[in-house]
mmCIF file of C-alpha atoms in Angstrom:
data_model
loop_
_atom_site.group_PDB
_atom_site.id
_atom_site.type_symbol
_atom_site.label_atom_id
_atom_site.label_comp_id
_atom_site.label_asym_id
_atom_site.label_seq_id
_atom_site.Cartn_x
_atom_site.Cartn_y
_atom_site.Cartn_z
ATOM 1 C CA UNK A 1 -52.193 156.491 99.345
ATOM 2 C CA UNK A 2 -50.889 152.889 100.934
ATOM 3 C CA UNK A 3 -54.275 150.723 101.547
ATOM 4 C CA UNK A 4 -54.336 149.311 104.746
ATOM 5 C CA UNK A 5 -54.033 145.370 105.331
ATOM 6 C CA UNK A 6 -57.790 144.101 105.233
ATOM 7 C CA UNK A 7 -58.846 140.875 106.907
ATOM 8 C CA UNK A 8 -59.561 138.184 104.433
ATOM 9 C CA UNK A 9 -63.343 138.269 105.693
ATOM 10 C CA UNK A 10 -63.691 141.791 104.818
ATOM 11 C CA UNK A 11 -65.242 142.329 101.477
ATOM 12 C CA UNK A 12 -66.398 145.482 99.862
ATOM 13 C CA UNK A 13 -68.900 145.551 96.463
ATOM 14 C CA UNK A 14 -66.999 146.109 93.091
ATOM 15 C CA UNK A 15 -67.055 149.461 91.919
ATOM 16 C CA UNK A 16 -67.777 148.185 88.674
ATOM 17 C CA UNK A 17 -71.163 146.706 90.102
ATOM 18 C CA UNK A 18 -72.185 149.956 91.335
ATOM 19 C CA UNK A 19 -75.083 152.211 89.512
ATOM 20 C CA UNK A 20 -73.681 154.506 87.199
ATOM 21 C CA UNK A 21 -70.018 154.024 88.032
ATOM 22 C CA UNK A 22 -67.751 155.459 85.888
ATOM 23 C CA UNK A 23 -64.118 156.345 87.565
ATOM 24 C CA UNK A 24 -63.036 159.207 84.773
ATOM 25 C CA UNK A 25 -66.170 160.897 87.147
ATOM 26 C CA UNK A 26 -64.778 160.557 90.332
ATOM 27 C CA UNK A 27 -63.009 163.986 91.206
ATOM 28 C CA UNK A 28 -59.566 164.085 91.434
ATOM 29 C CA UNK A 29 -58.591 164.982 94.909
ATOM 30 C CA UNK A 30 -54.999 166.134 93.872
ATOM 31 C CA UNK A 31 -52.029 165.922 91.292
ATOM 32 C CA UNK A 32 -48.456 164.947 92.357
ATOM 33 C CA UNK A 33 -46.578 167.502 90.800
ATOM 34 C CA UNK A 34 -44.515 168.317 93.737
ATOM 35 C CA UNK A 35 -42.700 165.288 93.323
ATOM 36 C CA UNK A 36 -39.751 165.323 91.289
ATOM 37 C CA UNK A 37 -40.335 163.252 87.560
ATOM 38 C CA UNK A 38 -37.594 160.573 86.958
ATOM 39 C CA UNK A 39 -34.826 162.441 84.689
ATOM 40 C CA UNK A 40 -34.478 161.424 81.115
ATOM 41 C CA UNK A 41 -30.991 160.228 81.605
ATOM 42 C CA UNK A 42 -32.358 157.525 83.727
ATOM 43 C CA UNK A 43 -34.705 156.009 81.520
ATOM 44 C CA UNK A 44 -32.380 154.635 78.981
ATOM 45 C CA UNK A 45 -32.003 150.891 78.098
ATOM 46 C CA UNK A 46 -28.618 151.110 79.902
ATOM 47 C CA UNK A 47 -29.676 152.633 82.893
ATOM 48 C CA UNK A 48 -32.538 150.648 83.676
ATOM 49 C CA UNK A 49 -30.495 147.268 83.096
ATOM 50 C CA UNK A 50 -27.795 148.678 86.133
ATOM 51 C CA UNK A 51 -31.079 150.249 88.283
ATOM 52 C CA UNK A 52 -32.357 146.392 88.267
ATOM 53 C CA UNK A 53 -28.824 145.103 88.280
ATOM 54 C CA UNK A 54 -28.735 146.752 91.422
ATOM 55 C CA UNK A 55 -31.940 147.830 92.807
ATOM 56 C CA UNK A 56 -32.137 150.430 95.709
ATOM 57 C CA UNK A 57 -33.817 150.331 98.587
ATOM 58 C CA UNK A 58 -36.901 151.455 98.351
ATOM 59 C CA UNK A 59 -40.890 150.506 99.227
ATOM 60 C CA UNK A 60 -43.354 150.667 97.750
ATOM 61 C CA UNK A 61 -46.484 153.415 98.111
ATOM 62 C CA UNK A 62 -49.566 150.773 96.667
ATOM 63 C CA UNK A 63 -49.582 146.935 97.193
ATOM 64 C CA UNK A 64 -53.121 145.623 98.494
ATOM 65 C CA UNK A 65 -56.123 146.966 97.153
ATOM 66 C CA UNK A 66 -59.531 146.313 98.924
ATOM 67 C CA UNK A 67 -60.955 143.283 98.677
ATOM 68 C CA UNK A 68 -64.492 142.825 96.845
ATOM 69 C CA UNK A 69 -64.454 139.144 95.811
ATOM 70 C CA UNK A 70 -64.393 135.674 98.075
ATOM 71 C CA UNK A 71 -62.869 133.304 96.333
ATOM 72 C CA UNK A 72 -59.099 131.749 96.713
ATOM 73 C CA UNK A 73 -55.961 133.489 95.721
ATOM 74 C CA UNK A 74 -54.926 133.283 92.130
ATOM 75 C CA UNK A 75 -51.080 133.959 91.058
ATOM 76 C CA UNK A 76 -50.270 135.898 88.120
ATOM 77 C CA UNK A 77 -48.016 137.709 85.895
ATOM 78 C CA UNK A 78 -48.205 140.913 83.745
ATOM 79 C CA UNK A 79 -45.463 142.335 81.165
ATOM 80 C CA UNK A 80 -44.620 145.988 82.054
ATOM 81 C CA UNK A 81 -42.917 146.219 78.553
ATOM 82 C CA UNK A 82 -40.850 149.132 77.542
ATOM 83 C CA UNK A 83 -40.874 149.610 73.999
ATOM 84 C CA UNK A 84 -37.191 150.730 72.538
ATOM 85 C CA UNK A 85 -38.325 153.615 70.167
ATOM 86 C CA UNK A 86 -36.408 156.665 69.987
ATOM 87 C CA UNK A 87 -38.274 158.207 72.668
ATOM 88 C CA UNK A 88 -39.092 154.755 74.977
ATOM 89 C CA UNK A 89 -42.914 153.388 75.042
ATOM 90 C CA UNK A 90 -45.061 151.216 77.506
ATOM 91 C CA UNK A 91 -47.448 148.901 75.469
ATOM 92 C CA UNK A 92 -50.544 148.684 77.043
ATOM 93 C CA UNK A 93 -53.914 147.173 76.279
ATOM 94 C CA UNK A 94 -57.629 147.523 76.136
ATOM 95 C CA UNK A 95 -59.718 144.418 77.464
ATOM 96 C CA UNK A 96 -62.294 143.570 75.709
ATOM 97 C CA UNK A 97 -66.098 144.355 77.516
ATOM 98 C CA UNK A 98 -67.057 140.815 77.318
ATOM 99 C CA UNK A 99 -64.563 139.956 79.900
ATOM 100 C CA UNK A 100 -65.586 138.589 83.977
ATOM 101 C CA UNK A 101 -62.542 140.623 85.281
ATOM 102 C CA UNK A 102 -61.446 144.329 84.640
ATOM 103 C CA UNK A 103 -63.538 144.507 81.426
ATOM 104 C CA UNK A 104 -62.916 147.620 79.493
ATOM 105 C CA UNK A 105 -59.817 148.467 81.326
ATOM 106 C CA UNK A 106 -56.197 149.405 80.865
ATOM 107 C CA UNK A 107 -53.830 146.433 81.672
ATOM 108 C CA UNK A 108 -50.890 145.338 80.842
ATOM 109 C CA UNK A 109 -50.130 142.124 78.868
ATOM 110 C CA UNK A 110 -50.520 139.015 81.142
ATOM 111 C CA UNK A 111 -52.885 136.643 83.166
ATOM 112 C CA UNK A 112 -52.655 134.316 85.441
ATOM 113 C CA UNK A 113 -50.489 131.801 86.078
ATOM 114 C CA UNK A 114 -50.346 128.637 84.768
ATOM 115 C CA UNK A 115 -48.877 125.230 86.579
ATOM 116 C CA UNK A 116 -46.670 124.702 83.347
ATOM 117 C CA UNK A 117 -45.464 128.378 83.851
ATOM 118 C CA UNK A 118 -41.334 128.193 85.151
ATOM 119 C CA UNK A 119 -41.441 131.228 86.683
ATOM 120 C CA UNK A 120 -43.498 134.806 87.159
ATOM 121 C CA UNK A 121 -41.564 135.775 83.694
ATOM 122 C CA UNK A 122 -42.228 132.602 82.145
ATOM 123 C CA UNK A 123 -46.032 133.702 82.797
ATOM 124 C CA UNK A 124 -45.771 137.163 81.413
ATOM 125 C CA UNK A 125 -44.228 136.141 78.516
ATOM 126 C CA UNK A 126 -46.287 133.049 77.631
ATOM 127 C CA UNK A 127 -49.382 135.820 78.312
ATOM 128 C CA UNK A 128 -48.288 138.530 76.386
ATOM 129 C CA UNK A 129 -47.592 136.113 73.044
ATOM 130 C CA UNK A 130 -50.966 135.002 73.860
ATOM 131 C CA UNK A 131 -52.741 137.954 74.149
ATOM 132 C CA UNK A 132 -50.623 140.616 71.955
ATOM 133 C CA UNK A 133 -48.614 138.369 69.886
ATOM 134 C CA UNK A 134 -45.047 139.629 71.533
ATOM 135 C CA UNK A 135 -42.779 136.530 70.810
ATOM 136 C CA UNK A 136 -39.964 136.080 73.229
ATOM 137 C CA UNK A 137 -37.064 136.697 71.271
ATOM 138 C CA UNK A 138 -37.790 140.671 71.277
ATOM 139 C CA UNK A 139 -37.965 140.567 74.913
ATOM 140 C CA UNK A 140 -35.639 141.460 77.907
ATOM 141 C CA UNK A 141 -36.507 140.446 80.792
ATOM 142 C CA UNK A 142 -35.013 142.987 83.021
ATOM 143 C CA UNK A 143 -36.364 142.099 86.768
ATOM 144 C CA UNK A 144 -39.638 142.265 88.833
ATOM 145 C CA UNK A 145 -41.418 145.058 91.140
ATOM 146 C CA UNK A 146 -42.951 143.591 94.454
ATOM 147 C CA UNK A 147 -46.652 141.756 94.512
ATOM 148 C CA UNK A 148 -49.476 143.688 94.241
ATOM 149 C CA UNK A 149 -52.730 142.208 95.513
ATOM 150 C CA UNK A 150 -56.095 143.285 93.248
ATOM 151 C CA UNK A 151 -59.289 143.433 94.736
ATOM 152 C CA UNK A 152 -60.368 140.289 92.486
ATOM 153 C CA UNK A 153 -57.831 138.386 94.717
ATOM 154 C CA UNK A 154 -55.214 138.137 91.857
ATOM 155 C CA UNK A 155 -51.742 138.177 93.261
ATOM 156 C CA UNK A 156 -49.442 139.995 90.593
ATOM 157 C CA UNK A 157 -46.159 139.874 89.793
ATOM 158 C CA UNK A 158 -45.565 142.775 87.813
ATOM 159 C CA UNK A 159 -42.251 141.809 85.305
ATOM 160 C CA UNK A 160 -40.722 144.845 84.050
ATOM 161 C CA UNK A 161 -39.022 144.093 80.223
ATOM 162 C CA UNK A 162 -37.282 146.113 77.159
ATOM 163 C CA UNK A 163 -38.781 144.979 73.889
ATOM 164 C CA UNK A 164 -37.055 145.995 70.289
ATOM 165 C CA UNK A 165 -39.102 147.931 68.038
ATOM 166 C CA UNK A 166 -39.182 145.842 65.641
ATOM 167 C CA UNK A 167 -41.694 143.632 67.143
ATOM 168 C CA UNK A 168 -44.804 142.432 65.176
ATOM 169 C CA UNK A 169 -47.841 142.588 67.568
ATOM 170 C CA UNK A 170 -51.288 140.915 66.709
ATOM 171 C CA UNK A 171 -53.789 141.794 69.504
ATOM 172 C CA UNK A 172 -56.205 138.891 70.317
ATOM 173 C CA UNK A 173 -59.739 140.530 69.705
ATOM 174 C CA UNK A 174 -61.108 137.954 72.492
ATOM 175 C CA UNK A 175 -59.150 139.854 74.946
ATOM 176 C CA UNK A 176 -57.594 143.266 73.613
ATOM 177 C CA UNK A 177 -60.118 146.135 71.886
ATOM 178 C CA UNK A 178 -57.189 148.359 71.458
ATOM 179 C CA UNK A 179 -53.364 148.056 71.778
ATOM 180 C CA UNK A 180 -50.759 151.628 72.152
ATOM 181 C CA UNK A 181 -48.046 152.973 73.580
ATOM 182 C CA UNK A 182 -47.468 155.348 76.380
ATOM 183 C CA UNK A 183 -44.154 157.264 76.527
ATOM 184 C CA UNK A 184 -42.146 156.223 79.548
ATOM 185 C CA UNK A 185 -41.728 159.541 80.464
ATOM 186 C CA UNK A 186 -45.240 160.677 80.592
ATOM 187 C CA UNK A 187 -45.572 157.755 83.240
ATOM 188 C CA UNK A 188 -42.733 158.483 85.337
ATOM 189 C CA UNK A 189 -43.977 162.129 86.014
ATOM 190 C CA UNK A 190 -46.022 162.646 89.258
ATOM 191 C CA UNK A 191 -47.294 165.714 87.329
ATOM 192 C CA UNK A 192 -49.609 163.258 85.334
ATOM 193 C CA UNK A 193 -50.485 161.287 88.546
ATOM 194 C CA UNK A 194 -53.789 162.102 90.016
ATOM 195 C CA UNK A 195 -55.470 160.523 93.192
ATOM 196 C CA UNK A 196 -58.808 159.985 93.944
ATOM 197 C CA UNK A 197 -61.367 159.100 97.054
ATOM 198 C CA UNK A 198 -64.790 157.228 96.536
ATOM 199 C CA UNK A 199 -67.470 156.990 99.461
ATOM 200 C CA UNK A 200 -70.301 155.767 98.536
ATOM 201 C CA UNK A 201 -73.162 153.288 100.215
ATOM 202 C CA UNK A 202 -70.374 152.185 102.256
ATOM 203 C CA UNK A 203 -67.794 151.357 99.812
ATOM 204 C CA UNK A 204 -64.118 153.316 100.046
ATOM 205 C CA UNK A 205 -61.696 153.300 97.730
ATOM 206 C CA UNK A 206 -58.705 155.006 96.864
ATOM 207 C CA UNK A 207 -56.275 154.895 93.703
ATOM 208 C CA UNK A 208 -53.964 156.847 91.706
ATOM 209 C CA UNK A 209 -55.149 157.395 87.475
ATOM 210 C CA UNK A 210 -53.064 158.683 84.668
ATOM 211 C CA UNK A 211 -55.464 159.593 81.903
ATOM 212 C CA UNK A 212 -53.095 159.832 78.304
ATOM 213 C CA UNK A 213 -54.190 162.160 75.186
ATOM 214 C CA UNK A 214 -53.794 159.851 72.465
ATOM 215 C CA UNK A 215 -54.619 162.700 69.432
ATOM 216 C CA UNK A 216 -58.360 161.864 69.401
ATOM 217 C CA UNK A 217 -58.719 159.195 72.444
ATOM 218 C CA UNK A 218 -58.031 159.484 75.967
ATOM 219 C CA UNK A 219 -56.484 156.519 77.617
ATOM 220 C CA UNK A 220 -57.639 156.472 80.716
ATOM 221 C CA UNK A 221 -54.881 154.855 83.249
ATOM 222 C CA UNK A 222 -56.265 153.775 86.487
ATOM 223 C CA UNK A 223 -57.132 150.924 89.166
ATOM 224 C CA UNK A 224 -54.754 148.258 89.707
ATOM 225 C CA UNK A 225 -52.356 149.319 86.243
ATOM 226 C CA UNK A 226 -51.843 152.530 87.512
ATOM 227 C CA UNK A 227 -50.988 151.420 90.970
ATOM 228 C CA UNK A 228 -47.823 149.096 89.673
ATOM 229 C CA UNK A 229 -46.848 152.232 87.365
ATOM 230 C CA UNK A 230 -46.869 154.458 90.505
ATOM 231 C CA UNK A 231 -44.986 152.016 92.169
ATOM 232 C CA UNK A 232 -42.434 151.650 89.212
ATOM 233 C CA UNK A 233 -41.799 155.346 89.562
ATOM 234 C CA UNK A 234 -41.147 154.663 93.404
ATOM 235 C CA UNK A 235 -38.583 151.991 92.383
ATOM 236 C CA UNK A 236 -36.973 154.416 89.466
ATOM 237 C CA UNK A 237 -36.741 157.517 92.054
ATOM 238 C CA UNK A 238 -35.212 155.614 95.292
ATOM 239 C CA UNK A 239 -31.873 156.183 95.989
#
């Protein structure tokens, strides 16, 4: 499931502009529970500060979606936060349907970058107070996972971060519908991984989705978020 390089002339509709679209639809083509889930041990606050203290070697399986917009390159920055509860959390948003880019979707805090931003962090971190109210004094800043290239010609740096519980978040209703948590370990399990293949009118795609039972509501994981979460399990299996 590693998208091929495409040439920067090459570019493919938005699935999102397509008739009828809707990717909890698509079938799922298969479910990674062969692969072995990241052990509990591993997922502590102490072992991910020595994994990104000293990262393995590793690659990873999704970086460059297809492209299916012509404009120029944009930098920017999301907050893969890990919440500290007694069982950890990944906060995770809802956009808002009113927005040009991944309406609707499942992202993590963050944006793109601005030219007062120090640093890839500095962006997360600046985004995530913006959008979610997460002030940097609960935050960690534990290290970064390699690029990943959108479709919409955003070039993310996704920065992986601890956050104490006792956070206060207040969600920006411009950008965020709904704001939860995902337990870490529910994302680190291939079992919950499912792939899928779209051919239609000439359009291909591939990506991994994650759907999460929330009691009533189903979260459903996919596109771009669920590709740096896939590749976050990479990074927290190597070695």
């Amino acid at each position: 499931m590693n998208p091929s390089p495409t040439p920067a002339s090459s570019v493919i509709a938005p699935l999102s502009t397509l008739p009828d679209f809707d990717p909890r639809l698509v079938p799922v083509l298969g479910v990674d529970a062969h692969l072995p889930a990241v052990p509990r041990e591993a997922q502590t606050p102490e072992a991910l500060r020595a994994r990104f203290a000293q990262p393995p070697r590793w690659e990873p399986e999704v970086v460059l979606e297809k492209k299916f917009m012509n404009r120029e390159p944009a930098h920017a920055s999301v907050l893969l936060a890990i919440v500290l509860r007694e069982e950890p959390m990944v906060l995770l948003t809802e956009r808002t349907a009113h927005l040009s880019t991944h309406s609707g979707q499942v992202a993590f805090p963050g944006g793109r970058a601005d030219p007062e931003d120090a640093s890839p962090s500095d962006t997360a971190l600046r985004e995530a107070y913006e959008e979610v109210g997460l002030g940097r004094e609960f935050v960690e800043v534990l290290g970064h996972l390699p690029l990943y290239v959108t479709g919409s010609s955003f070039i993310i740096t996704p920065v992986v971060a601890l956050v104490q519980p006792d956070c206060v978040l207040t969600p920006n209703p411009y950008e965020v519908a709904d704001l939860f948590e995902v337990p870490l370990a529910f994302l680190l399990n291939p079992a919950n991984h499912q792939r899928h293949v779209f051919d239609r009118d000439g359009v291909h795609r591939e990506w991994f989705s994650m759907p999460y039972q929330d009691g009533p509501k189903n979260h459903y994981i996919w596109g771009a978020t669920a590709g740096m979460l896939r590749n976050f399990y990479r990074f927290m299996q190597a070695g």
